[in-house]
CSV table of C-alpha atoms in Angstrom, one decimal:
chain,number,residue,atom,x,y,z
A,9,GLU,CA,-10.7,-48.3,-3.4
A,10,THR,CA,-9.1,-47.6,-6.8
A,11,GLY,CA,-8.8,-50.5,-9.2
A,12,VAL,CA,-5.6,-49.0,-10.8
A,13,THR,CA,-2.3,-49.8,-9.1
A,14,GLN,CA,1.1,-48.3,-10.0
A,15,SER,CA,4.6,-49.4,-9.1
A,16,PRO,CA,6.9,-48.3,-7.7
A,17,THR,CA,5.4,-45.6,-5.5
A,18,HIS,CA,8.7,-43.7,-5.3
A,19,LEU,CA,11.8,-43.7,-7.4
A,20,ILE,CA,15.1,-41.8,-7.6
A,21,LYS,CA,17.1,-41.8,-10.8
A,22,THR,CA,20.2,-40.0,-12.0
A,23,ARG,CA,20.1,-37.7,-15.0
A,24,GLY,CA,20.7,-39.6,-18.3
A,25,GLN,CA,19.4,-42.9,-16.9
A,26,GLN,CA,16.3,-44.7,-18.2
A,27,VAL,CA,13.2,-45.6,-16.2
A,28,THR,CA,10.2,-47.9,-16.5
A,29,LEU,CA,7.0,-47.2,-14.6
A,30,ARG,CA,4.3,-49.8,-14.4
A,31,CYS,CA,0.5,-49.7,-14.2
A,32,SER,CA,-2.1,-52.4,-13.7
A,33,SER,CA,-5.5,-51.2,-14.9
A,34,GLN,CA,-8.9,-52.2,-13.7
A,35,SER,CA,-10.0,-55.5,-15.3
A,36,GLY,CA,-11.8,-54.9,-18.6
A,37,HIS,CA,-10.5,-51.4,-19.0
A,38,ASN,CA,-9.0,-51.4,-22.5
A,39,THR,CA,-8.0,-47.7,-22.5
A,40,VAL,CA,-5.0,-46.4,-20.5
A,41,SER,CA,-3.6,-42.9,-20.3
A,42,TRP,CA,-0.4,-41.6,-18.7
A,43,TYR,CA,-0.1,-38.2,-17.2
A,44,GLN,CA,2.7,-36.2,-15.7
A,45,GLN,CA,1.9,-34.0,-12.8
A,46,ALA,CA,4.5,-31.4,-11.7
A,47,LEU,CA,4.3,-30.0,-8.1
A,48,GLY,CA,1.4,-27.6,-7.8
A,49,GLN,CA,0.1,-28.2,-11.3
A,50,GLY,CA,-2.6,-30.2,-13.0
A,51,PRO,CA,-1.8,-33.5,-14.7
A,52,GLN,CA,-0.5,-33.1,-18.3
A,53,PHE,CA,-1.5,-35.7,-20.9
A,54,ILE,CA,1.5,-37.8,-22.1
A,55,PHE,CA,-0.2,-40.4,-24.3
A,56,GLN,CA,-3.1,-42.9,-24.4
A,57,TYR,CA,-3.2,-46.6,-25.4
A,58,TYR,CA,-6.3,-48.3,-26.7
A,59,ARG,CA,-6.2,-52.1,-27.3
A,60,GLU,CA,-2.4,-52.1,-27.2
A,61,GLU,CA,-1.9,-49.3,-29.7
A,62,GLU,CA,-1.0,-45.7,-29.1
A,63,ASN,CA,-4.1,-43.7,-29.6
A,64,GLY,CA,-3.1,-40.1,-28.9
A,65,ARG,CA,-0.1,-38.2,-27.7
A,66,GLY,CA,0.5,-34.9,-25.8
A,67,ASN,CA,3.3,-32.5,-26.2
A,68,PHE,CA,6.1,-34.8,-24.9
A,69,PRO,CA,9.3,-35.8,-26.8
A,70,PRO,CA,9.9,-39.3,-28.3
A,71,ARG,CA,12.0,-40.3,-25.3
A,72,PHE,CA,8.7,-40.9,-23.5
A,73,SER,CA,7.3,-44.1,-24.8
A,74,GLY,CA,4.8,-46.7,-23.7
A,75,LEU,CA,3.4,-50.2,-24.0
A,76,GLN,CA,0.0,-51.7,-23.2
A,77,PHE,CA,-0.3,-55.5,-22.7
A,78,PRO,CA,-3.3,-57.8,-23.2
A,79,ASN,CA,-3.6,-58.4,-19.4
A,80,TYR,CA,-4.6,-54.7,-18.8
A,81,SER,CA,-1.1,-53.7,-17.6
A,82,SER,CA,1.0,-51.0,-19.2
A,83,GLU,CA,4.4,-49.3,-19.0
A,84,LEU,CA,5.7,-45.8,-19.3
A,85,ASN,CA,9.4,-45.7,-20.4
A,86,VAL,CA,11.5,-42.5,-20.2
A,87,ASN,CA,15.0,-42.4,-21.7
A,88,ALA,CA,17.8,-40.0,-21.1
A,89,LEU,CA,16.2,-38.6,-18.0
A,90,GLU,CA,16.4,-34.9,-17.4
A,91,LEU,CA,16.0,-33.0,-14.1
A,92,ASP,CA,12.7,-31.5,-15.3
A,93,ASP,CA,11.3,-35.1,-15.6
A,94,SER,CA,10.9,-35.1,-11.8
A,95,ALA,CA,7.2,-35.3,-11.2
A,96,LEU,CA,4.3,-37.5,-10.2
A,97,TYR,CA,3.4,-39.9,-13.0
A,98,LEU,CA,-0.2,-41.0,-13.1
A,99,CYS,CA,-1.8,-43.9,-14.9
A,100,ALA,CA,-5.6,-43.7,-15.6
A,101,SER,CA,-7.7,-46.4,-17.1
A,102,SER,CA,-11.2,-46.4,-18.7
A,103,LEU,CA,-13.7,-48.9,-20.0
A,104,ASP,CA,-13.9,-46.9,-23.2
A,105,ARG,CA,-12.4,-43.7,-24.7
A,106,ASN,CA,-15.3,-41.5,-23.7
A,107,GLY,CA,-14.1,-40.3,-20.3
A,108,GLY,CA,-14.8,-41.8,-16.9
A,109,TYR,CA,-11.1,-42.4,-16.1
A,110,THR,CA,-9.9,-44.1,-12.8
A,111,PHE,CA,-6.5,-42.9,-11.7
A,112,GLY,CA,-3.9,-44.7,-9.8
A,113,SER,CA,-2.0,-43.1,-6.9
A,114,GLY,CA,1.0,-42.4,-9.1
A,115,THR,CA,4.8,-42.9,-9.1
A,116,ARG,CA,6.8,-40.1,-7.6
A,117,LEU,CA,10.0,-39.8,-9.8
A,118,THR,CA,12.9,-37.7,-8.7
A,119,VAL,CA,15.8,-37.1,-11.1
A,120,VAL,CA,19.0,-36.0,-9.5
B,28,GLY,CA,-5.6,-26.7,-28.7
B,29,GLU,CA,-8.0,-26.7,-25.8
B,30,ASN,CA,-7.2,-24.4,-22.9
B,31,VAL,CA,-8.8,-24.7,-19.4
B,32,GLU,CA,-8.7,-21.9,-16.9
B,33,GLN,CA,-9.7,-22.6,-13.3
B,34,HIS,CA,-10.4,-20.1,-10.5
B,35,PRO,CA,-9.7,-19.5,-7.7
B,36,SER,CA,-6.3,-21.2,-7.1
B,37,THR,CA,-6.9,-21.2,-3.4
B,38,LEU,CA,-10.2,-21.1,-1.5
B,39,SER,CA,-10.9,-21.0,2.3
B,40,VAL,CA,-14.4,-21.5,3.6
B,41,GLN,CA,-15.9,-21.9,7.0
B,42,GLU,CA,-17.1,-25.4,7.8
B,43,GLY,CA,-20.8,-25.7,6.8
B,44,ASP,CA,-20.6,-23.0,4.2
B,45,SER,CA,-20.7,-23.5,0.4
B,46,ALA,CA,-17.7,-23.5,-1.9
B,47,VAL,CA,-17.8,-22.7,-5.6
B,48,ILE,CA,-15.0,-23.4,-8.1
B,49,LYS,CA,-15.2,-22.1,-11.7
B,50,CYS,CA,-13.6,-23.2,-15.0
B,51,THR,CA,-13.7,-21.9,-18.5
B,52,TYR,CA,-12.6,-23.7,-21.7
B,53,SER,CA,-11.9,-22.6,-25.2
B,54,ASP,CA,-12.9,-25.4,-27.6
B,55,SER,CA,-16.7,-25.6,-28.3
B,56,ALA,CA,-16.2,-29.2,-29.4
B,57,SER,CA,-15.6,-30.2,-25.8
B,58,ASN,CA,-18.4,-32.5,-24.6
B,59,TYR,CA,-17.3,-34.1,-21.3
B,60,PHE,CA,-16.5,-32.2,-18.1
B,61,PRO,CA,-15.3,-34.2,-15.1
B,62,TRP,CA,-14.2,-32.9,-11.7
B,63,TYR,CA,-11.5,-34.6,-9.7
B,64,LYS,CA,-10.5,-34.4,-6.0
B,65,GLN,CA,-6.9,-35.1,-5.2
B,66,GLU,CA,-5.8,-35.7,-1.6
B,67,LEU,CA,-2.2,-35.6,-0.5
B,68,GLY,CA,-0.3,-38.6,-1.8
B,69,LYS,CA,-3.1,-39.9,-3.9
B,70,GLY,CA,-4.2,-39.8,-7.5
B,71,PRO,CA,-7.1,-37.7,-8.7
B,72,GLN,CA,-10.5,-39.2,-7.8
B,73,LEU,CA,-13.5,-38.5,-10.0
B,74,ILE,CA,-16.2,-36.9,-7.9
B,75,ILE,CA,-18.8,-35.8,-10.5
B,76,ASP,CA,-19.0,-35.3,-14.2
B,77,ILE,CA,-21.4,-33.8,-16.7
B,78,ARG,CA,-21.8,-34.2,-20.5
B,79,SER,CA,-22.7,-31.5,-22.9
B,80,ASN,CA,-26.4,-32.4,-23.2
B,81,VAL,CA,-27.0,-31.7,-19.6
B,82,GLY,CA,-27.0,-28.3,-17.8
B,83,GLU,CA,-26.8,-29.4,-14.2
B,84,LYS,CA,-26.1,-32.5,-12.2
B,85,LYS,CA,-26.2,-33.1,-8.5
B,86,ASP,CA,-24.9,-35.8,-6.2
B,87,GLN,CA,-25.7,-35.3,-2.6
B,88,ARG,CA,-23.7,-32.2,-1.5
B,89,ILE,CA,-21.9,-31.8,-4.8
B,90,ALA,CA,-23.3,-30.2,-8.0
B,91,VAL,CA,-21.9,-29.2,-11.3
B,92,THR,CA,-23.4,-26.7,-13.7
B,93,LEU,CA,-22.5,-26.2,-17.3
B,94,ASN,CA,-23.1,-23.3,-19.6
B,95,LYS,CA,-22.0,-24.3,-23.1
B,96,THR,CA,-22.8,-21.0,-24.7
B,97,ALA,CA,-20.4,-19.2,-22.3
B,98,LYS,CA,-18.1,-22.2,-22.2
B,99,HIS,CA,-17.9,-22.4,-18.5
B,100,PHE,CA,-18.8,-24.9,-15.8
B,101,SER,CA,-18.7,-24.8,-12.0
B,102,LEU,CA,-18.4,-27.1,-9.1
B,103,HIS,CA,-20.6,-26.4,-6.0
B,104,ILE,CA,-20.0,-28.0,-2.7
B,105,THR,CA,-22.7,-27.3,0.0
B,106,GLU,CA,-22.5,-27.9,3.8
B,107,THR,CA,-18.7,-28.3,3.6
B,108,GLN,CA,-17.0,-30.7,5.9
B,109,PRO,CA,-13.3,-31.0,7.0
B,110,GLU,CA,-12.9,-34.0,4.7
B,111,ASP,CA,-13.6,-31.8,1.8
B,112,SER,CA,-10.2,-30.2,2.2
B,113,ALA,CA,-8.2,-31.2,-0.9
B,114,VAL,CA,-7.1,-30.0,-4.3
B,115,TYR,CA,-9.9,-30.0,-6.9
B,116,PHE,CA,-9.3,-30.1,-10.7
B,117,CYS,CA,-11.8,-29.4,-13.4
B,118,ALA,CA,-11.1,-31.1,-16.7
B,119,VAL,CA,-12.4,-31.2,-20.3
B,120,ASN,CA,-12.5,-34.0,-22.8
B,121,MET,CA,-13.3,-34.1,-26.5
B,122,ASN,CA,-14.2,-37.4,-28.1
B,123,ARG,CA,-12.0,-36.8,-31.1
B,124,ASP,CA,-8.9,-36.3,-29.0
B,125,ASP,CA,-9.6,-38.9,-26.4
B,126,LYS,CA,-7.5,-37.0,-23.8
B,127,ILE,CA,-8.4,-35.0,-20.7
B,128,ILE,CA,-7.2,-31.5,-20.3
B,129,PHE,CA,-6.9,-30.4,-16.7
B,130,GLY,CA,-7.1,-27.0,-15.1
B,131,LYS,CA,-4.4,-26.0,-12.7
B,132,GLY,CA,-6.4,-26.9,-9.6
B,133,THR,CA,-8.0,-25.2,-6.6
B,134,ARG,CA,-6.7,-25.9,-3.1
B,135,LEU,CA,-9.8,-25.9,-0.9
B,136,HIS,CA,-9.3,-25.3,2.9
B,137,ILE,CA,-12.3,-26.0,5.2
B,138,LEU,CA,-11.8,-23.9,8.3
B,139,PRO,CA,-13.2,-25.2,11.7
C-alpha cells in the first residue's frame, strides 16, 4: 500500500486554464518530486522540492511551478494549459535525496 | 545530460520462463539504479535497486546486475507468473542532480 496519495485522480481542463494538483507524501519524507508521464512513455522529471525549497528542475517551462508544505503535502501548478500538457502527473516522495522514491498513483490530466 | 536506453520495448515470455530487460546509460557519475513496475492505473512501484558499489543484487525471483565499466544494468525475472505482466522501467540517479531519469519502459506479457 503506497504512502503517497494524489488528488484528484482524473481532471479535465480547457486549454488556457490553470490547474493545481495535490500530493500528500509519506510522513517524514522531506523530499518530493513531480513527474509527467505521457502515454506509452517513461516519467519525465519536472522538479524536486527538499524542505520546502525547489532543489532541481527538469526541462519544463516556468508555467510549471510547485510548492511544498511543512505537513509533507505539496502542489503542482500549471498555468496557461496546452493540449500537450495532457498526461499522467506523478508525485514521488523520499526520506532523503538519495533515491528510494515512493510514487503515488498519479493524476490523469486531460486538456481539451 | 544523462540518457537511458531500455530494451526491448515489448517482451512476451511463457509462464515459468525467465525474462531479461536491459538498460544502458551515458553518465559515469550515475550511482543509483532502481527498477520500477507499473501496472495499469497505478504509479510506478520500486521492485529492486542497486548502487554503484554492488555488481549484483537478488530478491527472490528478481535480480539486477550492474556493469559500471560498460554502463549497463539488467533486470532478471525467473519463474515468471501471470502477475508479472506489467510495464517495467529502469532508471538512473546521480546524487548531484537528485533526479531520476527513466527509460522508456518494457511491456512484459506473460503467456499462459
